[in-house]
């Protein structure tokens, strides 16, 4: 079976992190398969070498914009060579849907819904009719959470062809990691390290944690792990006069060790489908506090704490409460680690293997 995954970028983000874990294992589970990735934006493929080293061939885009309509012709050229096409995110989902109308014979088309909300849903009069047609072109639609599935089914009427396949992580990599000491990350032993692992872009709310740290005593430090444009966040750091307590680490390969070195994990988002980094922090045995929004609420259900979206005082109070009540801290940390066990990459691989095999054999998604 020749399988092609298509995405807009291959730089840094939850999707890329998930795919580089999923695809090599999925390839091993499907005997005789080839597993390739096509990335549309030729300038955003910095993780390509990592995929190649993992045995996943990367096809590099021809154009500098994922929205370039000429991508249709570029995609058509390659899609014809594969039996199974799996599209991720807009606008790749649109392009692949159109191409499926031209070369559907003996091919399976799948897409994944990675979020419970997107900006296109602010204009239902324009995008809802279009997306009903787009999603109808796919043989199956996986959603990364129940919230993402419910939102999509309500929006585009996809209930009969959609199913939930939770993202997963290599749990042992985080459970067994050896964390840095406080000294190694530039802190005193009594300091509190709060970590947020998230790329700097419009979906994530990096400003609220900064404002929360400004409300807390000097011993509280915030570590941001992730690439992207940090200018606006740095302005807020300066405005709040917490430059000595907010640390920008950029993209890192040692997230398991950083997670273990932290005391508390935070994820502040405006909208979310899953929140892979939250599972990583939980697997490291640390309590998490996340925005009370669809998708991520489901991931930490019964384990981590929720704060009102955009409310820095609520976030600060919960951070402080955990650190000042050791018994509560240990209880929440234990619940979080236990909850992370529900998101093992091995389970995700099995579910995708079953889905792919059933679709190829004409048995549908059940």
Short mmCIF file of N, CA and C in Angstrom, two decimals, residues 148-267:
data_model
loop_
_atom_site.label_atom_id
_atom_site.label_comp_id
_atom_site.label_asym_id
_atom_site.label_seq_id
_atom_site.Cartn_x
_atom_site.Cartn_y
_atom_site.Cartn_z
N UNK A 148 -13.83 17.77 18.91
CA UNK A 148 -13.58 18.08 17.50
C UNK A 148 -14.58 17.36 16.60
N UNK A 149 -14.92 16.13 16.93
CA UNK A 149 -15.89 15.37 16.12
C UNK A 149 -17.28 15.99 16.21
N UNK A 150 -17.72 16.29 17.42
CA UNK A 150 -19.05 16.87 17.60
C UNK A 150 -19.17 18.20 16.86
N UNK A 151 -18.13 19.03 16.98
CA UNK A 151 -18.16 20.33 16.31
C UNK A 151 -18.22 20.17 14.80
N UNK A 152 -17.43 19.24 14.26
CA UNK A 152 -17.43 19.03 12.81
C UNK A 152 -18.74 18.42 12.33
N UNK A 153 -19.25 17.43 13.05
CA UNK A 153 -20.51 16.80 12.65
C UNK A 153 -21.65 17.81 12.63
N UNK A 154 -21.67 18.69 13.62
CA UNK A 154 -22.70 19.74 13.68
C UNK A 154 -22.54 20.72 12.53
N UNK A 155 -21.30 21.04 12.21
CA UNK A 155 -20.99 22.02 11.17
C UNK A 155 -21.23 21.48 9.76
N UNK A 156 -20.76 20.26 9.50
CA UNK A 156 -20.74 19.77 8.12
C UNK A 156 -21.51 18.47 7.90
N UNK A 157 -22.21 17.99 8.92
CA UNK A 157 -23.01 16.78 8.75
C UNK A 157 -22.21 15.55 8.40
N UNK A 158 -21.10 15.35 9.08
CA UNK A 158 -20.16 14.27 8.73
C UNK A 158 -20.30 13.03 9.62
N UNK A 159 -21.34 12.95 10.43
CA UNK A 159 -21.45 11.92 11.45
C UNK A 159 -21.23 10.50 10.99
N UNK A 160 -21.71 10.14 9.81
CA UNK A 160 -21.59 8.76 9.34
C UNK A 160 -20.18 8.38 8.90
N UNK A 161 -19.35 9.37 8.62
CA UNK A 161 -18.00 9.07 8.11
C UNK A 161 -16.91 9.55 9.06
N UNK A 162 -17.28 9.96 10.25
CA UNK A 162 -16.27 10.47 11.18
C UNK A 162 -16.14 9.56 12.39
N UNK A 163 -14.95 9.55 12.97
CA UNK A 163 -14.69 8.78 14.18
C UNK A 163 -13.57 9.45 14.95
N UNK A 164 -13.52 9.20 16.24
CA UNK A 164 -12.48 9.77 17.09
C UNK A 164 -11.28 8.83 17.14
N UNK A 165 -10.10 9.37 16.83
CA UNK A 165 -8.84 8.67 17.06
C UNK A 165 -7.96 9.65 17.82
N UNK A 166 -7.79 9.41 19.10
CA UNK A 166 -7.01 10.33 19.92
C UNK A 166 -5.54 10.33 19.50
N UNK A 167 -4.92 11.49 19.57
CA UNK A 167 -3.47 11.55 19.40
C UNK A 167 -2.81 10.80 20.55
N UNK A 168 -1.56 10.41 20.32
CA UNK A 168 -0.83 9.71 21.36
C UNK A 168 0.62 10.15 21.40
N UNK A 169 1.30 9.81 22.47
CA UNK A 169 2.72 10.15 22.62
C UNK A 169 3.48 8.89 23.04
N UNK A 170 4.80 8.88 22.86
CA UNK A 170 5.62 7.78 23.39
C UNK A 170 5.78 7.95 24.89
N UNK A 171 4.89 7.37 25.65
CA UNK A 171 4.79 7.64 27.08
C UNK A 171 6.09 7.43 27.84
N UNK A 172 6.77 6.32 27.56
CA UNK A 172 7.97 5.98 28.33
C UNK A 172 9.05 7.04 28.21
N UNK A 173 9.10 7.73 27.08
CA UNK A 173 10.09 8.78 26.88
C UNK A 173 9.94 9.89 27.93
N UNK A 174 8.72 10.11 28.37
CA UNK A 174 8.46 11.17 29.35
C UNK A 174 8.43 10.62 30.77
N UNK A 175 7.84 9.44 30.94
CA UNK A 175 7.77 8.85 32.28
C UNK A 175 9.17 8.57 32.83
N UNK A 176 10.05 8.08 31.96
CA UNK A 176 11.39 7.67 32.40
C UNK A 176 12.46 8.74 32.25
N UNK A 177 12.08 9.92 31.81
CA UNK A 177 13.07 10.99 31.58
C UNK A 177 13.70 11.43 32.90
N UNK A 178 14.95 11.87 32.80
CA UNK A 178 15.65 12.46 33.94
C UNK A 178 15.62 13.98 33.77
N UNK A 179 14.98 14.65 34.68
CA UNK A 179 14.83 16.09 34.55
C UNK A 179 16.10 16.85 34.89
N UNK A 180 16.20 18.05 34.36
CA UNK A 180 17.28 18.95 34.76
C UNK A 180 17.08 19.37 36.22
N UNK A 181 18.16 19.69 36.88
CA UNK A 181 18.04 20.27 38.22
C UNK A 181 17.62 21.74 38.09
N UNK A 182 17.14 22.30 39.16
CA UNK A 182 16.77 23.72 39.13
C UNK A 182 17.99 24.58 38.77
N UNK A 183 19.14 24.20 39.29
CA UNK A 183 20.36 24.95 39.01
C UNK A 183 20.69 24.92 37.52
N UNK A 184 20.45 23.77 36.89
CA UNK A 184 20.77 23.63 35.46
C UNK A 184 19.88 24.49 34.58
N UNK A 185 18.70 24.85 35.07
CA UNK A 185 17.83 25.73 34.28
C UNK A 185 17.85 27.16 34.82
N UNK A 186 18.85 27.45 35.65
CA UNK A 186 19.07 28.82 36.11
C UNK A 186 18.21 29.28 37.26
N UNK A 187 17.67 28.34 38.03
CA UNK A 187 16.79 28.70 39.15
C UNK A 187 17.40 28.30 40.48
N UNK A 188 16.86 28.87 41.54
CA UNK A 188 17.19 28.45 42.89
C UNK A 188 16.30 27.27 43.27
N UNK A 189 16.72 26.53 44.26
CA UNK A 189 15.98 25.32 44.63
C UNK A 189 14.55 25.62 45.07
N UNK A 190 14.34 26.80 45.65
CA UNK A 190 12.99 27.14 46.13
C UNK A 190 12.11 27.77 45.05
N UNK A 191 12.67 28.04 43.88
CA UNK A 191 11.90 28.66 42.80
C UNK A 191 10.88 27.67 42.22
N UNK A 192 9.84 28.21 41.61
CA UNK A 192 8.79 27.41 40.99
C UNK A 192 8.86 27.61 39.48
N UNK A 193 9.00 26.51 38.75
CA UNK A 193 9.11 26.56 37.29
C UNK A 193 7.78 26.18 36.66
N UNK A 194 7.19 27.11 35.93
CA UNK A 194 5.96 26.89 35.18
C UNK A 194 6.34 26.82 33.70
N UNK A 195 5.88 25.78 33.00
CA UNK A 195 6.29 25.59 31.61
C UNK A 195 5.07 25.57 30.69
N UNK A 196 5.21 26.21 29.53
CA UNK A 196 4.20 26.12 28.48
C UNK A 196 4.92 25.78 27.19
N UNK A 197 4.54 24.65 26.60
CA UNK A 197 5.14 24.19 25.35
C UNK A 197 4.13 24.44 24.24
N UNK A 198 4.39 25.44 23.41
CA UNK A 198 3.45 25.81 22.35
C UNK A 198 4.11 26.79 21.39
N UNK A 199 3.93 26.54 20.13
CA UNK A 199 4.44 27.45 19.11
C UNK A 199 3.74 28.80 19.22
N UNK A 200 4.48 29.86 18.93
CA UNK A 200 3.92 31.21 18.98
C UNK A 200 3.14 31.50 17.70
N UNK A 201 1.82 31.35 17.77
CA UNK A 201 0.96 31.75 16.66
C UNK A 201 -0.44 32.02 17.20
N UNK A 202 -1.35 32.41 16.32
CA UNK A 202 -2.61 33.02 16.75
C UNK A 202 -3.49 32.12 17.61
N UNK A 203 -3.36 30.81 17.49
CA UNK A 203 -4.21 29.91 18.26
C UNK A 203 -3.88 29.92 19.75
N UNK A 204 -2.62 30.18 20.07
CA UNK A 204 -2.17 30.09 21.46
C UNK A 204 -2.20 31.45 22.15
N UNK A 205 -2.48 31.41 23.43
CA UNK A 205 -2.56 32.63 24.24
C UNK A 205 -1.34 32.70 25.15
N UNK A 206 -0.26 33.28 24.64
CA UNK A 206 0.96 33.38 25.43
C UNK A 206 0.95 34.58 26.38
N UNK A 207 0.00 35.48 26.23
CA UNK A 207 0.00 36.70 27.04
C UNK A 207 -0.57 36.47 28.44
N UNK A 208 -1.62 35.66 28.53
CA UNK A 208 -2.25 35.44 29.84
C UNK A 208 -1.29 34.83 30.86
N UNK A 209 -0.48 33.82 30.52
CA UNK A 209 0.48 33.31 31.51
C UNK A 209 1.50 34.35 31.96
N UNK A 210 1.91 35.25 31.05
CA UNK A 210 2.83 36.32 31.44
C UNK A 210 2.17 37.20 32.50
N UNK A 211 0.93 37.58 32.26
CA UNK A 211 0.21 38.43 33.21
C UNK A 211 -0.01 37.71 34.54
N UNK A 212 -0.21 36.39 34.47
CA UNK A 212 -0.38 35.61 35.69
C UNK A 212 0.90 35.59 36.52
N UNK A 213 2.04 35.40 35.85
CA UNK A 213 3.33 35.38 36.55
C UNK A 213 3.59 36.73 37.22
N UNK A 214 3.16 37.81 36.57
CA UNK A 214 3.35 39.15 37.14
C UNK A 214 2.57 39.33 38.44
N UNK A 215 1.53 38.54 38.64
CA UNK A 215 0.73 38.63 39.86
C UNK A 215 1.29 37.77 40.99
N UNK A 216 2.28 36.94 40.67
CA UNK A 216 2.83 36.00 41.64
C UNK A 216 4.16 36.49 42.21
N UNK A 217 4.58 35.97 43.35
CA UNK A 217 5.86 36.37 43.95
C UNK A 217 7.05 36.07 43.05
N UNK A 218 8.19 36.63 43.42
CA UNK A 218 9.41 36.58 42.62
C UNK A 218 9.90 35.16 42.35
N UNK A 219 9.56 34.22 43.19
CA UNK A 219 10.10 32.87 43.02
C UNK A 219 9.45 32.11 41.86
N UNK A 220 8.40 32.66 41.29
CA UNK A 220 7.70 31.98 40.18
C UNK A 220 8.31 32.40 38.85
N UNK A 221 8.68 31.39 38.05
CA UNK A 221 9.29 31.63 36.74
C UNK A 221 8.48 30.91 35.66
N UNK A 222 8.42 31.52 34.49
CA UNK A 222 7.68 30.96 33.36
C UNK A 222 8.64 30.64 32.23
N UNK A 223 8.57 29.41 31.72
CA UNK A 223 9.42 28.98 30.62
C UNK A 223 8.54 28.70 29.40
N UNK A 224 8.85 29.40 28.29
CA UNK A 224 8.16 29.16 27.03
C UNK A 224 9.05 28.32 26.12
N UNK A 225 8.52 27.19 25.67
CA UNK A 225 9.22 26.33 24.72
C UNK A 225 8.44 26.34 23.42
N UNK A 226 9.06 26.80 22.35
CA UNK A 226 8.38 26.86 21.06
C UNK A 226 8.93 27.97 20.20
N UNK A 227 8.87 27.77 18.91
CA UNK A 227 9.36 28.77 17.97
C UNK A 227 8.22 29.69 17.54
N UNK A 228 8.54 30.64 16.67
CA UNK A 228 7.53 31.57 16.18
C UNK A 228 7.87 33.00 16.54
N UNK A 229 6.96 33.89 16.21
CA UNK A 229 7.17 35.32 16.44
C UNK A 229 6.84 35.67 17.89
N UNK A 230 7.87 35.97 18.66
CA UNK A 230 7.70 36.25 20.09
C UNK A 230 7.58 37.74 20.41
N UNK A 231 7.58 38.59 19.39
CA UNK A 231 7.66 40.04 19.61
C UNK A 231 6.55 40.56 20.52
N UNK A 232 5.31 40.18 20.23
CA UNK A 232 4.19 40.69 21.03
C UNK A 232 4.28 40.20 22.47
N UNK A 233 4.68 38.95 22.63
CA UNK A 233 4.80 38.40 23.98
C UNK A 233 5.92 39.10 24.75
N UNK A 234 7.02 39.38 24.08
CA UNK A 234 8.13 40.07 24.74
C UNK A 234 7.73 41.49 25.15
N UNK A 235 6.89 42.12 24.34
CA UNK A 235 6.40 43.44 24.70
C UNK A 235 5.58 43.37 25.99
N UNK A 236 4.76 42.33 26.09
CA UNK A 236 3.95 42.16 27.30
C UNK A 236 4.83 41.86 28.51
N UNK A 237 5.87 41.07 28.30
CA UNK A 237 6.83 40.78 29.37
C UNK A 237 7.45 42.08 29.89
N UNK A 238 7.85 42.94 28.97
CA UNK A 238 8.44 44.23 29.36
C UNK A 238 7.42 45.12 30.06
N UNK A 239 6.20 45.13 29.55
CA UNK A 239 5.15 45.95 30.15
C UNK A 239 4.87 45.52 31.59
N UNK A 240 4.94 44.20 31.82
CA UNK A 240 4.67 43.66 33.15
C UNK A 240 5.90 43.63 34.05
N UNK A 241 7.05 44.03 33.48
CA UNK A 241 8.32 44.07 34.24
C UNK A 241 8.69 42.71 34.83
N UNK A 242 8.56 41.67 34.01
CA UNK A 242 8.91 40.31 34.48
C UNK A 242 9.95 39.66 33.56
N UNK A 243 10.77 40.49 32.92
CA UNK A 243 11.77 39.96 32.00
C UNK A 243 12.75 39.00 32.65
N UNK A 244 12.99 39.17 33.94
CA UNK A 244 13.92 38.29 34.66
C UNK A 244 13.25 36.98 35.09
N UNK A 245 11.92 36.89 34.86
CA UNK A 245 11.20 35.68 35.30
C UNK A 245 10.48 34.95 34.17
N UNK A 246 10.58 35.46 32.96
CA UNK A 246 9.99 34.79 31.80
C UNK A 246 11.12 34.44 30.84
N UNK A 247 11.23 33.18 30.49
CA UNK A 247 12.37 32.67 29.73
C UNK A 247 11.89 32.06 28.41
N UNK A 248 12.44 32.53 27.31
CA UNK A 248 12.09 32.03 25.98
C UNK A 248 13.17 31.04 25.54
N UNK A 249 12.81 29.77 25.46
CA UNK A 249 13.78 28.73 25.15
C UNK A 249 13.81 28.34 23.68
N UNK A 250 12.84 28.81 22.89
CA UNK A 250 12.79 28.43 21.48
C UNK A 250 12.40 26.97 21.32
N UNK A 251 12.63 26.45 20.14
CA UNK A 251 12.33 25.05 19.89
C UNK A 251 13.39 24.17 20.55
N UNK A 252 12.95 23.12 21.24
CA UNK A 252 13.89 22.26 21.96
C UNK A 252 13.61 20.79 21.65
N UNK A 253 14.68 20.01 21.66
CA UNK A 253 14.56 18.57 21.46
C UNK A 253 14.52 17.82 22.78
N UNK A 254 14.74 18.52 23.88
CA UNK A 254 14.82 17.89 25.20
C UNK A 254 13.59 18.17 26.05
N UNK A 255 12.42 18.17 25.43
CA UNK A 255 11.19 18.48 26.15
C UNK A 255 10.92 17.51 27.30
N UNK A 256 11.20 16.20 27.16
CA UNK A 256 10.99 15.32 28.32
C UNK A 256 11.77 15.77 29.56
N UNK A 257 13.01 16.20 29.38
CA UNK A 257 13.83 16.64 30.52
C UNK A 257 13.32 17.98 31.07
N UNK A 258 12.89 18.87 30.17
CA UNK A 258 12.34 20.15 30.61
C UNK A 258 11.03 19.95 31.36
N UNK A 259 10.22 19.01 30.88
CA UNK A 259 8.94 18.72 31.55
C UNK A 259 9.19 18.22 32.96
N UNK A 260 10.15 17.33 33.11
CA UNK A 260 10.49 16.80 34.44
C UNK A 260 11.07 17.88 35.35
N UNK A 261 11.78 18.85 34.75
CA UNK A 261 12.39 19.92 35.54
C UNK A 261 11.38 20.94 36.03
N UNK A 262 10.23 20.98 35.38
CA UNK A 262 9.21 21.97 35.73
C UNK A 262 8.40 21.50 36.94
N UNK A 263 7.70 22.43 37.54
CA UNK A 263 6.80 22.10 38.65
C UNK A 263 5.35 22.00 38.19
N UNK A 264 4.99 22.85 37.23
CA UNK A 264 3.61 22.92 36.75
C UNK A 264 3.62 23.17 35.25
N UNK A 265 2.72 22.51 34.53
CA UNK A 265 2.55 22.77 33.11
C UNK A 265 1.30 23.60 32.87
N UNK A 266 1.38 24.50 31.91
CA UNK A 266 0.25 25.36 31.55
C UNK A 266 0.04 25.29 30.04
N UNK A 267 -1.21 25.30 29.62
CA UNK A 267 -1.52 25.50 28.20
C UNK A 267 -2.68 26.48 28.11
#
